[in-house]
Amino acid sequence: MNTHTELELNGVSICDTFAEAFTTVGTRVIVTAMTESWVRTAAAEVSGYATSVIACDAEAGIERFLSPDESPDGRPGASLMFFAFSRSALEKAVANRVGQCILTCPSTACYSGYSDSNKEKNIALGNQLRFFGDGFQVSKKWDNRRLWRIPVMDGEFICEDQVGSFKGVAGGNLIICATDQKNGLLATEAAVSAMQKVEHTILPFPGGIVRSGSKVGSRYPKLKASTNDAYCPTIRAQTNSDLPLGTGCVYEIVIDGVSFDPVQQAMKAGLYTICQQPGILQVTAGNYGGKLGKHHFHLRDLID
Amino acid sequence: MNTHTELELNGVSICDTFAEAFTTVGTRVIVTAMTESWVRTAAAEVSGYATSVIACDAEAGIERFLSPDESPDGRPGASLMFFAFSRSALEKAVANRVGQCILTCPSTACYSGYSDSNKEKNIALGNQLRFFGDGFQVSKKWDNRRLWRIPVMDGEFICEDQVGSFKGVAGGNLIICATDQKNGLLATEAAVSAMQKVEHTILPFPGGIVRSGSKVGSRYPKLKASTNDAYCPTIRAQTNSDLPLGTGCVYEIVIDGVSFDPVQQAMKAGLYTICQQPGILQVTAGNYGGKLGKHHFHLRDLID
Amino acid sequence: MNTHTELELNGVSICDTFAEAFTTVGTRVIVTAMTESWVRTAAAEVSGYATSVIACDAEAGIERFLSPDESPDGRPGASLMFFAFSRSALEKAVANRVGQCILTCPSTACYSGYSDSNKEKNIALGNQLRFFGDGFQVSKKWDNRRLWRIPVMDGEFICEDQVGSFKGVAGGNLIICATDQKNGLLATEAAVSAMQKVEHTILPFPGGIVRSGSKVGSRYPKLKASTNDAYCPTIRAQTNSDLPLGTGCVYEIVIDGVSFDPVQQAMKAGLYTICQQPGILQVTAGNYGGKLGKHHFHLRDLID
Amino acid sequence: MNTHTELELNGVSICDTFAEAFTTVGTRVIVTAMTESWVRTAAAEVSGYATSVIACDAEAGIERFLSPDESPDGRPGASLMFFAFSRSALEKAVANRVGQCILTCPSTACYSGYSDSNKEKNIALGNQLRFFGDGFQVSKKWDNRRLWRIPVMDGEFICEDQVGSFKGVAGGNLIICATDQKNGLLATEAAVSAMQKVEHTILPFPGGIVRSGSKVGSRYPKLKASTNDAYCPTIRAQTNSDLPLGTGCVYEIVIDGVSFDPVQQAMKAGLYTICQQPGILQVTAGNYGGKLGKHHFHLRDLID
């Protein structure tokens, strides 16, 4: 049994522990298209297969959709965020993803969603993709920014030369213990829809939720991580379970963000929403003892 | 100017040429979940960032959605197809994609959608992912198939041990020349929705459409492919254009499938739909002279 | 306690009773538009607020979506069905709904989806709406049919002069008793998605499901119908309940169709799907003793 | 030719005229459900077939969706607005719509989204629907509000006894003249998505857009309104057209709102978005000379 439990919110026990998150490199890319429907198609494609940097080239997600009056070119758009271990890894992933999923996608254009006075932090995007133009590409000044006009079959792909990068936070998390799968999933879905309204954050997993929580290491030498058996309800009799009595299902929400504050704000919105839902027994968070990750989000601090 | 034009369909000129497609290795995976909405989430995530094997680990798409009475476990499902250069590349891509995007996704299960008496053609899926269970996984017979029950936080991830593979066809295509982007996109969208009804095929590009047609090679030695300038309307004055007069926009639809016939059937459904739309000047297809790809789809054969 | 129970399907008890449905007048209308997204918008608007003829002017629903190669004008479309007590009531409802929701909707056109040699059964649709053209409308022959071209701000609204009507069946139903709301809703959603694949039928209630089953009459003289207290789990102690022990939630699916067979086929697809779902205790059906409705769907006949 | 034109915005001519809107009675209703998907289903059903009070019982639309932390019961929700000629007409329409489309819809609850110290302005909602409970309904205090718990088959329908009403504004509008249908529709869709972000307003027509603009009267004595031939491009040669040269398509956006300011704010957001789009020739507005409607929205005032 988990021994931290001292806190409570709306009758739900909150473990007095913390989520341990890591410093990472992130960027924000704005994609626009002729219609909202094409924005959604492009955004889903480019941010797909990007749940965890453990085995994907990046963690990615849709921060929010932009109405035409919010977007750089007066068309419907979406703000996307991408995170990786290093700026070079991020540059490689973003350029390849945009090249395969946005350059190819009807009517789209691509802009930087983050700028920084320090140009050394920039990621070359259009600057790499322009070569696809085979010499027919032309560059265009836009205030103090540079856009590339790359000829494609439906006209031109407009792509910004550089996109800014920032030191972000990856791995903020909440772990929700519920009576059963249906209560657990509905409560976690409710939390996700509250958290998605917090800007400067994304939830990289499918629909914002992870059900395959992992621990470091496994009994198979080659495997670096394996199922977090202490949180698996079906094997509680066979292992040293951390689950409160009556737990039939556990979900985790992982949050990446631009900095500590928005990640904390998203965790708070999620925690308060979860604790309003039926069938929730406990909320806790995942950490590695605090030695690996620089950012510690104490659940205690989320409760007013 | 393109010189092949001799054919016509509903007033649209059809080039008397062929689409050249390649032999590839494919597999079909069935994903099911507690609700249709979670099926869609899982299917979009696992088939994202999978437009072309040139720079993605696989080409993937949703073949169709399955109602509960069509799916292996009586839940809503989707039939997905994945294609790669070799069976080993396909196995690596599918196992990693399912591990990152389905194993992680609430309530999902994963089954083979293709079986073959020749077990040597099988791809190890559950057989690889089971190790995530850290010894707590158990195998389960299902007729003559083997499923793995892998403990996860929301219960168990059911995943079939092996999924069959087949020699498929990748790169069937249609190239649509339209008066402008809006006519071109609407006509191509109409073709896509007709083609999506043809089973045993997928359209791997975003929304089924490519706008960045490429030619082999470029003036930059390092770049293997570059924009197909002969089909780019904005630079027709600067290059040796293949576009009919008045062409303002060109789109391509790429089709992968289980075999020659369904790909040809999809091309035919697309061609007839395109030629019913306004603002279409010509339909052609892409090939490499016929020496590279084994499968040749002559547009002439699509016209009754 | 319900005393009919004798039958069983996949471990679920099936009451040996029947659904009693009524003869009604129906029509099928095809709406097309420039894009799938506008088809969905128009179809949802025109079939909204149409759950039951008790208090709506019609019962309506989307039969299926049509790809461009299936639709009358090569554009994306939807097949809609409308039902009412009499042909005159149906004519009034359909003309007003199409006038308010389709005539007004960008890029749409409207065609008959049902024709009959007996012209006396026709409903005047374009024949009524044409007057909106204020004399500028023109009629157009289309094989042996007549279309009206009515000038509107975005061009012309094409609307068929007459749409056929037929004697249909309204009120086929299944009543599902589940352990709790979440099991009940998921099982019923699964049944709905299986039933929506059966052509010539619609499910007029929101998302295909009714949760407010009613009985004839009430203790308030003015009220013709009231909650079916025998099927309300929260008041089982206060009333003469028909619910099996352990029932926490009940849902009903109502089916309208072109004739007896497709309604029966939809009920069968639904019944088999429901009985594959967890947490289902009993399936029964609603009738009025068999004296009011001409069509009797015996659950016994649905089981092979 | 329209003679007002003096203004210009981003190169688009803006007629120096005004939109004439009417005083109306409105209400706001909050619907919540177990999942976002059921909220969408209920909201679409209850606000369907509600484009214009000329021939519908009300004008209705979705103001915005509510995340669980914004909704009255911690579940996903939607804020809906309804407008009618009089409070009695509104009460009749809302009670019947909620009774047919929300009471019937799985897992939903219904709350007032507008309250007023003046109880005489209230509309009886739960107060009418409670009788469906056939005496089994119970009332429940909620701060100074009253809720009804009405037994239904999936549990209880929670419905607030009274919902507030307000004197609203109906008929704010913008009329967009474009070169062709595709440019016109894309520009108008872009404006709609910008306008939908303005709270306290709804756009009652399908997808927010009207293509069948009407004038008062017709050559058919029985018809009170008919197509606004002066704005129909296909008949410009046969009538006294108000369209600028080159106009191929015209769309109108109609806005209803709680008061003058939000309607004006929505018109402004729409106007600025439209004038960023390609292929727009002129924006004007509809009025009746200013004598019928109390609220005049001068386009001149929308331009900074």
Short mmCIF file of C-alpha atoms in Angstrom, two decimals, chain B:
data_model
loop_
_atom_site.label_atom_id
_atom_site.label_comp_id
_atom_site.label_asym_id
_atom_site.label_seq_id
_atom_site.Cartn_x
_atom_site.Cartn_y
_atom_site.Cartn_z
CA MET B 1 3.39 19.57 -73.26
CA ASN B 2 2.36 16.06 -72.44
CA THR B 3 2.03 14.19 -75.73
CA HIS B 4 0.23 11.03 -74.66
CA THR B 5 -3.24 12.51 -74.65
CA GLU B 6 -5.59 10.45 -76.76
CA LEU B 7 -8.22 9.25 -74.35
CA GLU B 8 -11.20 11.07 -72.91
CA LEU B 9 -13.70 10.41 -70.16
CA ASN B 10 -16.76 12.58 -69.67
CA GLY B 11 -14.99 15.40 -71.50
CA VAL B 12 -11.78 15.19 -69.48
CA SER B 13 -8.62 14.26 -71.33
CA ILE B 14 -6.96 11.13 -69.97
CA CYS B 15 -3.29 10.59 -70.80
CA ASP B 16 -2.64 7.23 -72.42
CA THR B 17 -0.01 6.33 -69.85
CA PHE B 18 0.32 4.16 -66.76
CA ALA B 19 0.99 4.32 -63.04
CA GLU B 20 4.07 2.36 -62.08
CA ALA B 21 3.83 0.68 -58.69
CA PHE B 22 6.20 -1.44 -56.66
CA THR B 23 6.08 -4.75 -54.91
CA THR B 24 6.19 -4.21 -51.18
CA VAL B 25 5.55 -6.08 -47.95
CA GLY B 26 2.32 -5.34 -46.14
CA THR B 27 0.30 -6.40 -43.14
CA ARG B 28 -3.18 -5.77 -41.76
CA VAL B 29 -3.74 -5.12 -38.06
CA ILE B 30 -7.14 -4.88 -36.36
CA VAL B 31 -7.36 -2.52 -33.40
CA THR B 32 -10.44 -2.54 -31.16
CA ALA B 33 -11.38 -0.37 -28.18
CA MET B 34 -14.18 0.30 -25.70
CA THR B 35 -15.73 3.03 -27.87
CA GLU B 36 -15.62 4.16 -31.51
CA SER B 37 -14.03 7.38 -30.38
CA TRP B 38 -11.07 5.52 -28.80
CA VAL B 39 -10.75 3.38 -31.92
CA ARG B 40 -10.39 6.56 -33.98
CA THR B 41 -7.84 8.00 -31.56
CA ALA B 42 -5.70 4.86 -31.60
CA ALA B 43 -5.97 4.41 -35.37
CA ALA B 44 -4.97 8.01 -36.10
CA GLU B 45 -1.99 7.88 -33.73
CA VAL B 46 -0.58 4.56 -34.97
CA SER B 47 -0.98 5.45 -38.65
CA GLY B 48 0.36 9.00 -38.31
CA TYR B 49 3.68 10.16 -39.76
CA ALA B 50 3.50 7.28 -42.26
CA THR B 51 3.10 8.84 -45.70
CA SER B 52 6.05 7.46 -47.64
CA VAL B 53 8.73 4.84 -47.00
CA ILE B 54 11.23 7.28 -48.51
CA ALA B 55 11.47 9.01 -45.13
CA CYS B 56 9.01 7.28 -42.79
CA ASP B 57 9.49 3.81 -41.27
CA ALA B 58 6.30 2.64 -43.00
CA GLU B 59 3.33 3.69 -45.10
CA ALA B 60 0.14 3.25 -43.13
CA GLY B 61 -3.55 4.02 -43.29
CA ILE B 62 -7.01 3.08 -42.13
CA GLU B 63 -8.59 0.54 -44.49
CA ARG B 64 -12.04 0.81 -42.87
CA PHE B 65 -13.85 0.97 -39.54
CA LEU B 66 -15.48 -2.16 -38.16
CA SER B 67 -18.79 -2.26 -36.35
CA PRO B 68 -18.88 -4.42 -33.22
CA ASP B 69 -20.46 -7.31 -35.13
CA GLU B 70 -17.56 -7.27 -37.61
CA SER B 71 -14.70 -7.09 -35.10
CA PRO B 72 -12.85 -9.99 -33.43
CA ASP B 73 -14.00 -9.15 -29.90
CA GLY B 74 -17.44 -7.61 -30.40
CA ARG B 75 -16.17 -4.09 -29.81
CA PRO B 76 -15.82 -1.21 -32.31
CA GLY B 77 -12.66 -1.57 -34.36
CA ALA B 78 -10.58 -0.43 -37.29
CA SER B 79 -8.68 -2.32 -39.93
CA LEU B 80 -5.24 -0.79 -40.53
CA MET B 81 -2.66 -1.60 -43.19
CA PHE B 82 1.09 -1.02 -43.03
CA PHE B 83 3.65 -1.33 -45.85
CA ALA B 84 7.48 -1.32 -45.90
CA PHE B 85 10.41 -2.32 -48.11
CA SER B 86 11.06 -5.65 -46.38
CA ARG B 87 9.42 -7.92 -43.85
CA SER B 88 12.10 -7.13 -41.28
CA ALA B 89 11.60 -3.37 -41.75
CA LEU B 90 7.84 -3.88 -41.53
CA GLU B 91 8.15 -5.96 -38.37
CA LYS B 92 10.30 -3.31 -36.71
CA ALA B 93 7.97 -0.47 -37.68
CA VAL B 94 4.72 -2.20 -36.75
CA ALA B 95 5.99 -3.48 -33.39
CA ASN B 96 7.31 -0.04 -32.46
CA ARG B 97 4.19 1.76 -33.64
CA VAL B 98 1.84 -0.60 -31.83
CA GLY B 99 4.04 -0.44 -28.73
CA GLN B 100 4.02 3.35 -28.68
CA CYS B 101 0.49 4.08 -29.93
CA ILE B 102 -1.77 1.09 -29.12
CA LEU B 103 -0.22 -0.55 -26.07
CA THR B 104 -0.31 2.92 -24.51
CA CYS B 105 -3.88 3.73 -25.57
CA PRO B 106 -6.77 3.17 -23.13
CA SER B 107 -8.91 0.03 -23.58
CA THR B 108 -7.37 -1.11 -26.90
CA ALA B 109 -6.62 -4.62 -28.15
CA CYS B 110 -4.73 -5.71 -31.25
CA TYR B 111 -5.36 -8.64 -33.61
CA SER B 112 -4.00 -9.95 -36.88
CA GLY B 113 -6.13 -8.94 -39.86
CA TYR B 114 -4.36 -11.23 -42.29
CA SER B 115 -3.42 -14.87 -41.93
CA ASP B 116 -1.46 -17.15 -44.16
CA SER B 117 -0.79 -20.86 -43.99
CA ASN B 118 2.88 -20.03 -44.46
CA LYS B 119 3.95 -19.16 -40.92
CA GLU B 120 7.34 -18.02 -42.15
CA LYS B 121 5.68 -14.93 -43.50
CA ASN B 122 4.41 -13.95 -40.05
CA ILE B 123 5.48 -10.86 -38.20
CA ALA B 124 6.12 -11.10 -34.47
CA LEU B 125 3.86 -8.54 -32.77
CA GLY B 126 2.56 -9.72 -29.41
CA ASN B 127 5.55 -12.02 -29.42
CA GLN B 128 7.74 -8.93 -29.05
CA LEU B 129 5.46 -6.70 -26.99
CA ARG B 130 4.75 -9.42 -24.39
CA PHE B 131 8.09 -8.73 -22.70
CA PHE B 132 6.67 -5.41 -21.54
CA GLY B 133 4.64 -7.61 -19.17
CA ASP B 134 7.87 -8.31 -17.25
CA GLY B 135 6.96 -11.96 -16.74
CA PHE B 136 3.38 -11.28 -15.69
CA GLN B 137 2.07 -11.74 -19.25
CA VAL B 138 0.22 -14.94 -20.00
CA SER B 139 -0.54 -16.52 -23.35
CA LYS B 140 -3.97 -17.70 -24.37
CA LYS B 141 -5.05 -20.02 -27.16
CA TRP B 142 -7.73 -18.69 -29.50
CA ASP B 143 -8.66 -21.37 -32.03
CA ASN B 144 -5.33 -21.96 -33.73
CA ARG B 145 -4.08 -18.48 -32.84
CA ARG B 146 -2.14 -17.24 -29.83
CA LEU B 147 -3.01 -14.11 -27.88
CA TRP B 148 -0.96 -12.45 -25.15
CA ARG B 149 -2.60 -10.92 -22.10
CA ILE B 150 -0.18 -8.24 -20.97
CA PRO B 151 -0.97 -6.56 -17.63
CA VAL B 152 -1.32 -2.77 -17.94
CA MET B 153 -2.73 -0.16 -15.58
CA ASP B 154 -6.26 -0.28 -17.02
CA GLY B 155 -6.38 -4.09 -17.07
CA GLU B 156 -4.81 -6.19 -19.80
CA PHE B 157 -3.58 -5.41 -23.28
CA ILE B 158 -4.69 -8.30 -25.50
CA CYS B 159 -2.32 -8.63 -28.43
CA GLU B 160 -2.02 -11.39 -31.01
CA ASP B 161 1.34 -13.16 -31.05
CA GLN B 162 1.82 -13.06 -34.82
CA VAL B 163 0.27 -11.07 -37.66
CA GLY B 164 0.46 -12.31 -41.24
CA SER B 165 2.23 -10.45 -44.00
CA PHE B 166 1.73 -10.41 -47.76
CA LYS B 167 3.42 -9.18 -50.92
CA GLY B 168 1.51 -6.00 -51.64
CA VAL B 169 1.49 -3.21 -54.17
CA ALA B 170 2.63 0.33 -53.32
CA GLY B 171 2.47 3.41 -55.46
CA GLY B 172 -0.61 3.12 -57.59
CA ASN B 173 -1.43 6.73 -58.46
CA LEU B 174 -3.55 9.26 -60.30
CA ILE B 175 -2.42 12.80 -61.13
CA ILE B 176 -5.19 15.37 -61.49
CA CYS B 177 -4.75 18.66 -63.40
CA ALA B 178 -7.32 21.30 -62.48
CA THR B 179 -8.03 24.91 -63.35
CA ASP B 180 -7.34 26.12 -59.80
CA GLN B 181 -6.65 24.92 -56.27
CA LYS B 182 -10.26 24.94 -55.12
CA ASN B 183 -11.59 22.95 -58.06
CA GLY B 184 -8.62 20.63 -57.84
CA LEU B 185 -8.95 19.98 -54.15
CA LEU B 186 -12.71 19.43 -54.21
CA ALA B 187 -12.46 17.03 -57.15
CA THR B 188 -9.63 15.13 -55.51
CA GLU B 189 -11.46 14.97 -52.18
CA ALA B 190 -14.46 13.55 -54.02
CA ALA B 191 -12.25 10.91 -55.63
CA VAL B 192 -10.72 10.05 -52.26
CA SER B 193 -14.08 9.44 -50.66
CA ALA B 194 -15.05 7.12 -53.52
CA MET B 195 -11.70 5.30 -53.34
CA GLN B 196 -11.86 4.86 -49.56
CA LYS B 197 -14.82 2.53 -50.10
CA VAL B 198 -12.61 0.06 -51.97
CA GLU B 199 -11.44 -2.61 -49.53
CA HIS B 200 -7.91 -4.01 -49.45
CA THR B 201 -6.45 -0.56 -50.18
CA ILE B 202 -5.24 2.48 -48.23
CA LEU B 203 -4.30 6.02 -49.23
CA PRO B 204 -1.18 6.73 -47.13
CA PHE B 205 -0.90 10.52 -47.61
CA PRO B 206 -2.66 13.16 -45.45
CA GLY B 207 -6.36 12.98 -46.27
CA GLY B 208 -5.38 10.67 -49.12
CA ILE B 209 -3.79 13.43 -51.23
CA VAL B 210 -0.25 14.51 -52.17
CA ARG B 211 0.52 17.99 -53.43
CA SER B 212 4.30 17.68 -53.44
CA GLY B 213 4.88 15.42 -56.40
CA SER B 214 8.55 14.65 -56.83
CA LYS B 215 10.97 13.65 -59.56
CA VAL B 216 14.02 11.46 -59.07
CA GLY B 217 17.16 13.48 -58.36
CA SER B 218 17.81 17.19 -58.02
CA ARG B 219 20.45 19.80 -58.74
CA TYR B 220 21.64 19.31 -55.16
CA PRO B 221 23.78 16.15 -55.21
CA LYS B 222 22.74 15.09 -51.72
CA LEU B 223 19.03 15.18 -52.53
CA LYS B 224 17.63 11.98 -54.08
CA ALA B 225 14.29 13.54 -55.01
CA SER B 226 12.97 17.04 -55.59
CA THR B 227 9.84 18.87 -56.68
CA ASN B 228 8.44 17.66 -59.98
CA ASP B 229 8.87 21.06 -61.65
CA ALA B 230 7.16 19.84 -64.83
CA TYR B 231 3.92 19.69 -62.78
CA CYS B 232 4.30 22.92 -60.77
CA PRO B 233 1.97 25.60 -62.18
CA THR B 234 3.73 28.59 -60.62
CA ILE B 235 7.00 27.93 -62.48
CA ARG B 236 5.72 26.78 -65.83
CA ALA B 237 7.47 29.71 -67.50
CA GLN B 238 10.82 28.72 -66.00
CA THR B 239 10.76 25.02 -66.79
CA ASN B 240 9.77 22.43 -69.33
CA SER B 241 6.18 22.05 -68.19
CA ASP B 242 4.03 19.01 -68.80
CA LEU B 243 0.88 20.87 -67.79
CA PRO B 244 -2.05 21.44 -70.13
CA LEU B 245 -2.86 25.09 -70.80
CA GLY B 246 -4.95 26.65 -68.05
CA THR B 247 -3.75 24.30 -65.32
CA GLY B 248 -3.54 26.18 -62.03
CA CYS B 249 -3.27 23.24 -59.64
CA VAL B 250 -2.28 19.57 -59.64
CA TYR B 251 -2.94 16.86 -57.06
CA GLU B 252 -1.86 13.24 -56.83
CA ILE B 253 -3.56 10.33 -55.10
CA VAL B 254 -1.30 7.43 -54.11
CA ILE B 255 -2.80 3.98 -53.45
CA ASP B 256 -1.25 1.00 -51.65
CA GLY B 257 -3.04 -2.32 -51.59
CA VAL B 258 -3.02 -6.04 -50.97
CA SER B 259 -2.70 -6.87 -54.67
CA PHE B 260 -3.05 -5.49 -58.20
CA ASP B 261 -6.83 -5.80 -58.53
CA PRO B 262 -8.03 -3.71 -55.57
CA VAL B 263 -5.51 -1.00 -56.41
CA GLN B 264 -6.78 -0.93 -59.99
CA GLN B 265 -10.37 -0.91 -58.74
CA ALA B 266 -9.63 2.07 -56.47
CA MET B 267 -7.94 3.91 -59.36
CA LYS B 268 -11.00 3.29 -61.50
CA ALA B 269 -13.43 4.53 -58.83
CA GLY B 270 -11.26 7.62 -58.43
CA LEU B 271 -10.94 8.29 -62.14
CA TYR B 272 -14.68 8.12 -62.78
CA THR B 273 -15.41 10.37 -59.81
CA ILE B 274 -12.80 12.95 -60.81
CA CYS B 275 -14.18 13.18 -64.33
CA GLN B 276 -17.61 14.09 -62.96
CA GLN B 277 -16.23 17.16 -61.17
CA PRO B 278 -16.02 20.71 -62.54
CA GLY B 279 -12.73 22.35 -63.46
CA ILE B 280 -10.75 19.22 -64.30
CA LEU B 281 -8.55 19.47 -67.41
CA GLN B 282 -6.60 16.24 -67.48
CA VAL B 283 -5.87 13.07 -65.53
CA THR B 284 -2.53 11.33 -65.89
CA ALA B 285 -0.36 8.97 -63.85
CA GLY B 286 3.25 8.76 -62.69
CA ASN B 287 5.78 6.20 -63.80
CA TYR B 288 9.54 5.74 -64.20
CA GLY B 289 9.49 4.40 -67.73
CA GLY B 290 8.32 1.02 -66.51
CA LYS B 291 11.70 -0.37 -65.58
CA LEU B 292 11.60 0.13 -61.79
CA GLY B 293 8.15 -1.04 -60.72
CA LYS B 294 6.66 -4.43 -61.48
CA HIS B 295 3.03 -3.28 -61.55
CA HIS B 296 1.75 -1.11 -64.42
CA PHE B 297 -1.76 0.36 -64.19
CA HIS B 298 -2.70 1.66 -67.64
CA LEU B 299 -5.33 4.39 -67.46
CA ARG B 300 -6.66 3.06 -70.77
CA ASP B 301 -7.68 -0.14 -68.95
CA LEU B 302 -9.71 1.84 -66.40
CA ILE B 303 -12.10 3.18 -69.01
CA ASP B 304 -14.96 0.94 -70.05
#
